[in-house]
Amino acid sequence: MQNQDGQVVDPETETITSLPTSETNDWANYRDDEVMQQQNAIQAEAGKIPFVGDKARKPLIPGSNKVQLQEPLSSLSDEYKSGNPILLEKIKVLTEQYDAIRRTRGDGNCFFRSFMFAYLEHILESQDRAEVDRITVNVEQCRKMLLSLGYAEFTFEDFFALFLEQLESVLSGKEASISHEELLQRSRDQSISDYVVMFFRFITSGEIRKRAEFYEPFIQGLTNTSVEQFCKSSVEPMGEESDHVHITALSDTLGVAIRIVYLDRSHDDKGSVSVNHHDFTPAAHDLTDGGVALKPFITLLYRPGHYDILYPK
């Protein structure tokens, strides 16, 4: 694989700071008959799964932010017992690096819901007040960006307010502070979860519109529509699935790195399998520590048309 400068990069560890054509093709290559069957199966189960699943982590002690893992990643193997053996082999590889999975409902909003819970859970466990201060500044910049693009503030102000409320609630020592279990319950409350998803959809749309010249070639390659129409039909409405354009835009506008791990049927000429991932790292933000790039603290598992949360060992 080559990056935007034509340099060869390792597809398993590539950091995405732009959208090379090969990345567009990566998503398209998943759409074969077997993959579509997998996607349809996930969607068919959507109504049986809460917005954010409860079988990944639970508090060790009531009121404590420390957690223990509950659903092992190996549980995925049960879904593919009669499927492609390459997928089973890749799940074994994944279990060497990851402890658990938290499932999200396959309703088209799974990327944003997965990001929402993983980000808030990270703040709850790390109590990273500097990150909360940083993201709060970014949210205000996003608000100004939407206003400059012609959005009426009343169309998005409630979504912004609710996200900031959830962000503050996961910091301890405040009257409205919540526990891990309460975060899970809020994430499964449609009136809260959908509002936060809409917050992410609005700022993602705003970022794409702001950098329309950059995103236009990739959007036309995906849908053959204009940037404005893509945002109206594929970003802002609830239930619309997300791909590399959405992930890049959300990562860039919030300044949060995101790792996407791919569970697919690819293998080399000798039949050996490895699990590929891409790190979406916003180029406009300083995400380094002494010159060393910081690893994303959000890791999502991508299966065709669906995202779940992964927990590294």
XYZ file of C-alpha atoms in Angstrom:
313
model
C 0.000 0.000 0.000
C 1.180 3.541 -0.708
C 0.490 6.697 1.236
C -0.420 10.048 -0.263
C 3.253 10.754 -0.999
C 3.663 7.513 -2.914
C 5.699 5.867 -0.158
C 5.139 2.207 0.627
C 3.624 1.688 4.075
C 2.791 -1.349 6.176
C -0.964 -1.989 5.758
C -1.163 -3.442 9.280
C 0.115 -0.331 11.009
C -0.654 2.503 8.618
C -1.586 5.816 10.191
C -4.287 7.612 8.243
C -3.782 11.348 7.910
C -5.466 11.506 4.490
C -7.705 9.270 2.424
C -5.668 7.369 -0.195
C -7.618 5.694 -2.970
C -6.682 2.258 -1.674
C -8.523 3.011 1.564
C -11.695 3.657 -0.414
C -11.248 0.315 -2.133
C -10.719 -1.471 1.189
C -14.341 -0.865 2.165
C -15.645 -1.765 -1.288
C -13.794 -5.079 -1.322
C -15.866 -6.371 1.580
C -19.059 -6.460 -0.499
C -19.227 -10.052 -1.715
C -21.982 -12.617 -1.142
C -20.555 -14.135 2.039
C -19.860 -10.744 3.540
C -23.357 -9.531 2.720
C -24.782 -12.562 4.494
C -22.737 -11.638 7.564
C -23.944 -8.032 7.430
C -27.570 -9.114 7.047
C -27.212 -11.434 10.035
C -25.885 -8.577 12.188
C -28.727 -6.308 11.138
C -31.306 -9.048 11.735
C -30.120 -9.278 15.338
C -30.117 -5.492 15.795
C -33.379 -5.331 17.709
C -32.205 -7.975 20.180
C -29.077 -6.040 21.199
C -29.194 -2.830 23.270
C -27.641 0.299 21.800
C -24.513 -0.519 23.814
C -24.047 -4.057 25.121
C -23.481 -4.875 28.777
C -21.244 -7.910 28.342
C -17.818 -6.335 28.129
C -16.933 -4.773 31.469
C -18.399 -4.373 34.927
C -17.156 -2.596 38.077
C -15.083 -4.659 40.475
C -16.407 -2.690 43.435
C -19.648 -0.684 43.480
C -18.809 2.950 42.851
C -15.290 2.121 41.669
C -13.938 3.067 38.241
C -11.828 -0.101 38.150
C -13.321 -2.821 35.986
C -12.943 -6.445 35.057
C -13.446 -8.013 31.668
C -16.578 -10.077 31.196
C -17.151 -11.196 27.578
C -14.014 -12.673 26.007
C -13.242 -11.905 22.397
C -13.172 -15.642 21.749
C -16.984 -15.581 21.988
C -16.936 -14.319 18.399
C -15.839 -17.773 17.305
C -19.325 -19.115 18.012
C -20.693 -16.836 15.281
C -18.382 -18.295 12.635
C -18.289 -22.003 13.497
C -19.858 -22.924 10.177
C -18.310 -20.021 8.269
C -15.026 -19.228 6.588
C -12.039 -20.815 8.420
C -9.930 -17.699 7.763
C -12.250 -15.684 10.009
C -11.875 -18.241 12.805
C -8.102 -18.087 12.459
C -8.182 -14.293 12.592
C -10.282 -14.354 15.748
C -7.561 -16.497 17.334
C -4.992 -13.876 16.302
C -7.173 -11.122 17.757
C -7.398 -12.883 21.118
C -3.620 -12.569 21.454
C -3.935 -8.772 21.502
C -7.426 -8.088 22.827
C -9.279 -9.287 25.907
C -12.904 -8.473 25.246
C -15.538 -7.049 22.971
C -18.479 -4.789 23.741
C -21.211 -5.165 21.158
C -23.351 -2.344 19.833
C -26.673 -2.489 18.016
C -26.352 -2.857 14.241
C -28.778 -0.092 13.390
C -26.568 2.110 11.211
C -25.450 4.202 14.195
C -23.011 1.631 15.583
C -19.840 3.562 14.726
C -20.981 6.701 16.534
C -22.417 4.773 19.497
C -19.219 2.723 19.803
C -17.112 5.873 19.707
C -19.415 7.594 22.205
C -19.207 4.859 24.811
C -15.491 4.096 24.311
C -14.556 7.762 24.666
C -16.687 8.442 27.750
C -15.589 5.158 29.332
C -11.950 6.150 28.809
C -12.511 9.467 30.583
C -14.397 7.734 33.406
C -11.549 5.283 33.991
C -8.603 7.624 33.391
C -10.091 10.777 34.938
C -8.081 12.693 32.345
C -9.166 16.235 33.134
C -6.710 17.687 30.626
C -8.419 15.709 27.859
C -11.830 16.932 29.009
C -10.580 20.533 28.917
C -9.106 19.969 25.456
C -12.225 18.370 24.005
C -14.437 21.077 25.523
C -12.453 23.703 23.618
C -12.821 21.620 20.450
C -16.578 21.368 20.923
C -16.813 25.160 21.093
C -14.784 25.380 17.883
C -17.187 22.902 16.287
C -20.121 25.066 17.346
C -18.551 28.115 15.710
C -17.753 26.062 12.611
C -21.384 25.021 12.171
C -22.578 28.596 12.620
C -20.069 29.796 10.023
C -21.393 27.160 7.605
C -24.920 28.517 7.951
C -26.445 26.050 10.398
C -29.082 27.569 12.682
C -27.967 27.115 16.295
C -31.366 25.846 17.448
C -30.939 22.806 15.148
C -27.944 21.481 17.076
C -27.603 23.287 20.422
C -29.443 20.603 22.440
C -27.161 17.879 21.072
C -24.064 19.872 22.026
C -25.390 20.607 25.503
C -26.176 16.958 26.203
C -22.752 15.748 25.068
C -21.003 18.275 27.308
C -23.249 17.188 30.166
C -22.242 13.537 29.664
C -18.591 14.560 29.447
C -18.714 16.386 32.761
C -20.640 13.572 34.430
C -17.828 11.028 33.999
C -15.413 13.182 36.009
C -15.478 12.255 39.673
C -15.811 14.663 42.559
C -18.840 16.452 41.154
C -22.398 16.362 42.371
C -23.614 14.899 39.078
C -20.777 12.338 38.740
C -21.856 8.902 37.565
C -20.565 5.339 37.921
C -19.604 2.911 35.174
C -22.982 1.205 35.451
C -24.773 4.543 35.180
C -22.737 5.381 32.067
C -23.862 2.096 30.551
C -27.500 2.788 31.390
C -27.322 6.293 29.933
C -25.746 4.931 26.762
C -28.670 2.529 26.453
C -31.252 5.266 27.062
C -32.487 6.245 23.611
C -33.279 9.828 24.570
C -29.640 10.340 25.626
C -27.833 8.022 23.228
C -29.541 9.343 20.102
C -28.816 12.959 21.067
C -25.115 12.239 21.492
C -25.079 10.370 18.176
C -26.643 13.432 16.549
C -23.963 15.616 18.120
C -21.317 13.458 16.427
C -23.221 13.449 13.145
C -23.480 17.247 13.103
C -19.805 17.893 13.793
C -18.792 15.193 11.298
C -20.961 16.823 8.643
C -19.540 20.231 9.490
C -15.964 18.995 9.160
C -16.674 17.409 5.764
C -18.358 20.577 4.503
C -15.530 22.748 5.832
C -12.963 20.665 3.934
C -15.178 19.930 0.951
C -12.344 20.172 -1.567
C -10.391 17.488 0.288
C -13.318 15.073 0.739
C -15.036 15.544 -2.633
C -12.980 12.995 -4.654
C -13.563 10.250 -2.085
C -17.252 11.029 -1.713
C -17.768 10.943 -5.480
C -15.896 7.641 -5.611
C -18.265 6.204 -3.011
C -21.624 7.664 -4.008
C -21.177 9.871 -7.079
C -22.900 12.728 -5.218
C -21.859 16.198 -4.126
C -20.390 16.892 -0.702
C -23.538 18.727 0.353
C -25.825 15.898 -0.751
C -23.573 13.299 0.910
C -23.788 15.163 4.213
C -27.552 15.545 3.947
C -28.241 11.945 2.972
C -25.367 9.885 4.451
C -24.004 11.760 7.479
C -26.668 13.787 9.268
C -29.644 11.343 9.230
C -29.890 8.730 11.973
C -29.369 5.160 10.813
C -26.937 5.929 8.002
C -23.838 3.726 8.118
C -20.329 5.143 8.502
C -17.199 4.486 6.489
C -13.669 5.901 6.264
C -14.917 9.407 5.349
C -17.010 9.661 8.534
C -14.216 8.269 10.714
C -11.589 10.598 9.306
C -13.819 13.655 9.686
C -14.820 12.843 13.281
C -11.220 12.107 14.247
C -10.023 15.344 12.680
C -12.660 17.642 14.130
C -12.347 16.288 17.702
C -8.612 15.636 17.580
C -9.086 12.046 18.778
C -7.139 9.154 17.251
C -9.173 6.039 16.446
C -7.929 2.547 15.661
C -10.075 0.374 13.394
C -9.328 -3.358 13.370
C -10.649 -5.298 10.380
C -12.108 -8.787 10.595
C -12.089 -9.900 6.955
C -11.160 -12.871 4.774
C -7.885 -11.531 3.371
C -4.693 -13.618 3.441
C -1.324 -13.700 1.671
C -0.325 -15.902 -1.265
C 0.820 -18.638 1.107
C -2.463 -18.675 2.988
C -1.053 -17.025 6.108
C -3.410 -14.709 7.931
C -2.852 -11.536 9.916
C -5.227 -8.932 11.272
C -4.965 -5.514 9.659
C -5.738 -2.241 11.353
C -5.630 1.446 10.470
C -5.015 4.300 12.867
C -6.996 7.413 11.998
C -4.798 10.129 13.477
C -5.847 13.772 13.040
C -2.964 15.585 11.391
C -4.046 19.012 12.626
C -3.525 18.134 16.302
C -0.411 17.452 18.366
C -0.847 13.821 19.353
C 2.758 13.056 20.204
C 4.681 12.493 23.407
C 8.282 13.577 23.042
C 8.132 13.050 19.279
C 6.588 9.566 19.604
C 3.068 9.232 18.217
C 0.537 8.369 20.890
C -1.481 5.208 20.346
C -5.249 5.616 19.967
C -7.132 4.858 23.175
C -10.267 3.964 21.185
C -10.207 0.671 19.288
C -13.155 -0.530 17.240
C -13.658 -3.833 15.432
C -15.021 -3.477 11.911
C -17.007 -6.238 10.305
C -18.879 -5.439 7.078
C -21.402 -2.749 7.923
C -20.828 -2.943 11.676
C -18.587 -1.674 14.493
C -18.057 -2.997 18.019
C -15.668 -1.893 20.784
C -12.437 -3.822 21.416
C -10.511 -3.849 24.699
C -6.722 -4.347 24.338
C -4.854 -6.517 26.815
